């Protein structure tokens, strides 16, 4: 049997094909990314971003609903003339404490009504005390004296201090407290309130002053919508 040239070329063709296949496999393997080569990594959940730290909670006004009766008058403040005024000396009388400032426009609007209430009920023992916070935020006593004269305020005015506004939870003005003869809180108005609320609360206070004493818890303080002090 004679060997032809075609027989000699066959193994060479096979070798060429084999080498081509091997080269293609190498190229395909090298072309894969690391991610494709490790499917387990693709299964991993992405790292969760850390939450930003929460801002500090706003300070809440103290709850005075459990404060003992009479604590609303446990203060001695300075009058515009500098003399001390002991609010505790008014125990046994109905008292309206009105927190205000010369720079507070809503305070100015309610002062004529407070004047009328004081004029009406003064003979029945009512005390209205205006407590100016101008010493905490404002121009101080020097701004208060001419203001009293300009607006014709008839009831006494004293100057607030930080301890009082903090203990009574007064965070804005006007704030008005209605206190019965035993020192308990009958009503509280944060802001100017609804039309007629000053009069209604004053009437309620005077009725409670005449009625037999009933122990009632003071209402919880709500976030006031008032001018900050």
GROMACS .gro file of C-alpha atoms in nm:
model
  229
    1UNK     CA    1   0.000   0.000   0.000
    2UNK     CA    2   0.145   0.324  -0.105
    3UNK     CA    3   0.126   0.631   0.112
    4UNK     CA    4   0.007   0.936  -0.070
    5UNK     CA    5   0.053   1.299   0.014
    6UNK     CA    6  -0.309   1.324   0.130
    7UNK     CA    7  -0.242   1.071   0.403
    8UNK     CA    8   0.050   1.274   0.526
    9UNK     CA    9  -0.157   1.596   0.545
   10UNK     CA   10  -0.443   1.446   0.760
   11UNK     CA   11  -0.271   1.443   1.099
   12UNK     CA   12  -0.154   1.795   1.042
   13UNK     CA   13  -0.513   1.912   0.980
   14UNK     CA   14  -0.631   1.735   1.294
   15UNK     CA   15  -0.354   1.896   1.492
   16UNK     CA   16  -0.446   2.239   1.356
   17UNK     CA   17  -0.815   2.192   1.451
   18UNK     CA   18  -0.724   2.069   1.796
   19UNK     CA   19  -0.498   2.363   1.858
   20UNK     CA   20  -0.767   2.603   1.738
   21UNK     CA   21  -1.025   2.455   1.976
   22UNK     CA   22  -0.784   2.471   2.269
   23UNK     CA   23  -0.696   2.830   2.191
   24UNK     CA   24  -1.064   2.926   2.175
   25UNK     CA   25  -1.125   2.773   2.521
   26UNK     CA   26  -0.832   2.962   2.667
   27UNK     CA   27  -0.951   3.290   2.519
   28UNK     CA   28  -1.306   3.232   2.647
   29UNK     CA   29  -1.178   3.156   2.994
   30UNK     CA   30  -0.953   3.463   3.006
   31UNK     CA   31  -1.237   3.684   2.886
   32UNK     CA   32  -1.455   3.622   3.196
   33UNK     CA   33  -1.464   3.883   3.465
   34UNK     CA   34  -1.397   3.802   3.829
   35UNK     CA   35  -1.764   3.854   3.902
   36UNK     CA   36  -1.877   3.608   3.642
   37UNK     CA   37  -1.625   3.357   3.765
   38UNK     CA   38  -1.756   3.376   4.122
   39UNK     CA   39  -2.136   3.366   4.116
   40UNK     CA   40  -2.146   3.338   4.495
   41UNK     CA   41  -2.030   3.699   4.518
   42UNK     CA   42  -2.322   3.813   4.304
   43UNK     CA   43  -2.557   3.655   4.556
   44UNK     CA   44  -2.426   3.869   4.839
   45UNK     CA   45  -2.662   4.150   4.944
   46UNK     CA   46  -2.522   4.499   4.891
   47UNK     CA   47  -2.403   4.669   5.203
   48UNK     CA   48  -2.680   4.874   5.364
   49UNK     CA   49  -2.597   5.241   5.413
   50UNK     CA   50  -2.583   5.346   5.774
   51UNK     CA   51  -2.866   5.567   5.885
   52UNK     CA   52  -2.778   5.924   5.961
   53UNK     CA   53  -2.781   5.998   6.332
   54UNK     CA   54  -3.115   6.133   6.448
   55UNK     CA   55  -3.119   6.496   6.557
   56UNK     CA   56  -3.157   6.548   6.931
   57UNK     CA   57  -3.518   6.556   7.042
   58UNK     CA   58  -3.656   6.898   7.112
   59UNK     CA   59  -3.687   6.976   7.478
   60UNK     CA   60  -4.042   6.921   7.594
   61UNK     CA   61  -4.210   7.162   7.834
   62UNK     CA   62  -4.230   7.018   8.183
   63UNK     CA   63  -4.555   6.849   8.279
   64UNK     CA   64  -4.713   7.049   8.559
   65UNK     CA   65  -5.032   6.844   8.569
   66UNK     CA   66  -4.907   6.666   8.882
   67UNK     CA   67  -4.764   6.973   9.049
   68UNK     CA   68  -4.910   7.033   9.390
   69UNK     CA   69  -5.187   7.286   9.419
   70UNK     CA   70  -5.067   7.635   9.494
   71UNK     CA   71  -4.725   7.614   9.332
   72UNK     CA   72  -4.827   7.872   9.072
   73UNK     CA   73  -4.797   8.142   9.337
   74UNK     CA   74  -4.476   8.019   9.501
   75UNK     CA   75  -4.268   8.303   9.358
   76UNK     CA   76  -4.133   8.642   9.456
   77UNK     CA   77  -4.068   8.873   9.161
   78UNK     CA   78  -3.954   9.231   9.119
   79UNK     CA   79  -4.192   9.508   9.028
   80UNK     CA   80  -4.104   9.772   8.771
   81UNK     CA   81  -3.991   9.991   9.062
   82UNK     CA   82  -3.755   9.716   9.180
   83UNK     CA   83  -3.954   9.624   9.488
   84UNK     CA   84  -4.022   9.254   9.555
   85UNK     CA   85  -4.375   9.130   9.500
   86UNK     CA   86  -4.472   8.806   9.676
   87UNK     CA   87  -4.731   8.627   9.469
   88UNK     CA   88  -4.793   8.390   9.760
   89UNK     CA   89  -4.948   8.682   9.946
   90UNK     CA   90  -5.238   8.662   9.700
   91UNK     CA   91  -5.338   8.318   9.817
   92UNK     CA   92  -5.708   8.319   9.894
   93UNK     CA   93  -5.789   8.535   9.592
   94UNK     CA   94  -5.858   8.447   9.229
   95UNK     CA   95  -5.550   8.544   9.026
   96UNK     CA   96  -5.475   8.588   8.656
   97UNK     CA   97  -5.108   8.568   8.562
   98UNK     CA   98  -5.041   8.708   8.215
   99UNK     CA   99  -4.696   8.658   8.061
  100UNK     CA  100  -4.620   8.921   7.800
  101UNK     CA  101  -4.351   9.150   7.651
  102UNK     CA  102  -4.341   9.499   7.507
  103UNK     CA  103  -4.230   9.360   7.167
  104UNK     CA  104  -4.518   9.109   7.148
  105UNK     CA  105  -4.796   9.235   6.921
  106UNK     CA  106  -5.056   8.972   7.031
  107UNK     CA  107  -4.987   9.075   7.392
  108UNK     CA  108  -5.071   9.434   7.310
  109UNK     CA  109  -5.403   9.336   7.155
  110UNK     CA  110  -5.523   9.149   7.461
  111UNK     CA  111  -5.426   9.409   7.722
  112UNK     CA  112  -5.740   9.625   7.685
  113UNK     CA  113  -5.954   9.316   7.754
  114UNK     CA  114  -5.746   9.233   8.062
  115UNK     CA  115  -5.795   9.590   8.180
  116UNK     CA  116  -6.172   9.553   8.144
  117UNK     CA  117  -6.173   9.219   8.327
  118UNK     CA  118  -5.967   9.366   8.609
  119UNK     CA  119  -6.198   9.666   8.636
  120UNK     CA  120  -6.507   9.441   8.644
  121UNK     CA  121  -6.390   9.186   8.900
  122UNK     CA  122  -6.145   9.380   9.116
  123UNK     CA  123  -6.411   9.454   9.375
  124UNK     CA  124  -6.474   9.077   9.400
  125UNK     CA  125  -6.111   9.011   9.490
  126UNK     CA  126  -5.962   8.938   9.148
  127UNK     CA  127  -5.590   9.005   9.106
  128UNK     CA  128  -5.444   9.043   8.758
  129UNK     CA  129  -5.064   9.035   8.743
  130UNK     CA  130  -4.882   9.112   8.421
  131UNK     CA  131  -4.547   8.931   8.413
  132UNK     CA  132  -4.312   9.091   8.161
  133UNK     CA  133  -4.042   8.873   8.006
  134UNK     CA  134  -3.850   9.176   7.878
  135UNK     CA  135  -3.578   9.095   8.131
  136UNK     CA  136  -3.534   8.754   7.962
  137UNK     CA  137  -3.572   8.866   7.602
  138UNK     CA  138  -3.600   9.234   7.534
  139UNK     CA  139  -3.468   9.568   7.652
  140UNK     CA  140  -3.539   9.509   8.020
  141UNK     CA  141  -3.725   9.722   8.271
  142UNK     CA  142  -3.643  10.044   8.088
  143UNK     CA  143  -3.883   9.945   7.807
  144UNK     CA  144  -4.165   9.840   8.040
  145UNK     CA  145  -4.235  10.156   8.241
  146UNK     CA  146  -4.319  10.380   7.942
  147UNK     CA  147  -4.520  10.095   7.789
  148UNK     CA  148  -4.743  10.073   8.098
  149UNK     CA  149  -4.818  10.443   8.072
  150UNK     CA  150  -4.876  10.434   7.697
  151UNK     CA  151  -5.128  10.150   7.713
  152UNK     CA  152  -5.293  10.260   8.036
  153UNK     CA  153  -5.240   9.930   8.215
  154UNK     CA  154  -5.420   9.940   8.549
  155UNK     CA  155  -5.311   9.608   8.698
  156UNK     CA  156  -4.967   9.549   8.857
  157UNK     CA  157  -4.671   9.454   8.639
  158UNK     CA  158  -4.375   9.248   8.760
  159UNK     CA  159  -4.064   9.117   8.585
  160UNK     CA  160  -4.026   8.746   8.507
  161UNK     CA  161  -3.718   8.538   8.576
  162UNK     CA  162  -3.587   8.222   8.411
  163UNK     CA  163  -3.676   7.998   8.705
  164UNK     CA  164  -4.041   8.095   8.696
  165UNK     CA  165  -4.096   8.056   8.322
  166UNK     CA  166  -3.916   7.720   8.329
  167UNK     CA  167  -4.106   7.579   8.625
  168UNK     CA  168  -4.441   7.686   8.483
  169UNK     CA  169  -4.362   7.567   8.133
  170UNK     CA  170  -4.399   7.908   7.973
  171UNK     CA  171  -4.223   7.879   7.637
  172UNK     CA  172  -4.403   8.151   7.443
  173UNK     CA  173  -4.612   8.461   7.495
  174UNK     CA  174  -4.878   8.556   7.559
  175UNK     CA  175  -4.946   8.281   7.811
  176UNK     CA  176  -5.222   8.337   8.065
  177UNK     CA  177  -5.286   8.130   8.379
  178UNK     CA  178  -5.614   8.148   8.573
  179UNK     CA  179  -5.558   8.045   8.936
  180UNK     CA  180  -5.828   7.988   9.196
  181UNK     CA  181  -5.808   8.106   9.560
  182UNK     CA  182  -5.654   7.774   9.670
  183UNK     CA  183  -5.377   7.811   9.414
  184UNK     CA  184  -5.505   7.553   9.165
  185UNK     CA  185  -5.503   7.606   8.790
  186UNK     CA  186  -5.853   7.663   8.652
  187UNK     CA  187  -5.759   7.747   8.291
  188UNK     CA  188  -5.458   7.818   8.075
  189UNK     CA  189  -5.436   8.001   7.742
  190UNK     CA  190  -5.125   7.964   7.529
  191UNK     CA  191  -5.129   8.244   7.273
  192UNK     CA  192  -5.421   8.478   7.236
  193UNK     CA  193  -5.667   8.191   7.212
  194UNK     CA  194  -6.001   8.202   7.035
  195UNK     CA  195  -6.202   8.526   7.038
  196UNK     CA  196  -6.363   8.574   7.376
  197UNK     CA  197  -6.151   8.310   7.550
  198UNK     CA  198  -5.998   8.558   7.795
  199UNK     CA  199  -6.342   8.669   7.906
  200UNK     CA  200  -6.479   8.315   7.922
  201UNK     CA  201  -6.183   8.192   8.127
  202UNK     CA  202  -6.206   8.488   8.364
  203UNK     CA  203  -6.577   8.424   8.419
  204UNK     CA  204  -6.501   8.058   8.486
  205UNK     CA  205  -6.234   8.158   8.736
  206UNK     CA  206  -6.469   8.388   8.926
  207UNK     CA  207  -6.740   8.123   8.938
  208UNK     CA  208  -6.493   7.870   9.073
  209UNK     CA  209  -6.386   8.122   9.338
  210UNK     CA  210  -6.743   8.134   9.467
  211UNK     CA  211  -6.812   7.761   9.439
  212UNK     CA  212  -6.698   7.501   9.695
  213UNK     CA  213  -6.342   7.393   9.631
  214UNK     CA  214  -6.303   7.083   9.416
  215UNK     CA  215  -5.967   6.924   9.365
  216UNK     CA  216  -5.902   6.890   8.993
  217UNK     CA  217  -5.574   6.805   8.821
  218UNK     CA  218  -5.430   7.084   8.614
  219UNK     CA  219  -5.451   7.026   8.238
  220UNK     CA  220  -5.147   6.899   8.054
  221UNK     CA  221  -4.936   7.158   7.877
  222UNK     CA  222  -4.964   7.151   7.498
  223UNK     CA  223  -4.707   7.276   7.252
  224UNK     CA  224  -4.782   7.649   7.234
  225UNK     CA  225  -4.822   7.835   6.909
  226UNK     CA  226  -4.682   8.156   7.043
  227UNK     CA  227  -4.390   8.391   7.013
  228UNK     CA  228  -4.079   8.221   7.152
  229UNK     CA  229  -3.902   8.372   7.450
   0.00000   0.00000   0.00000
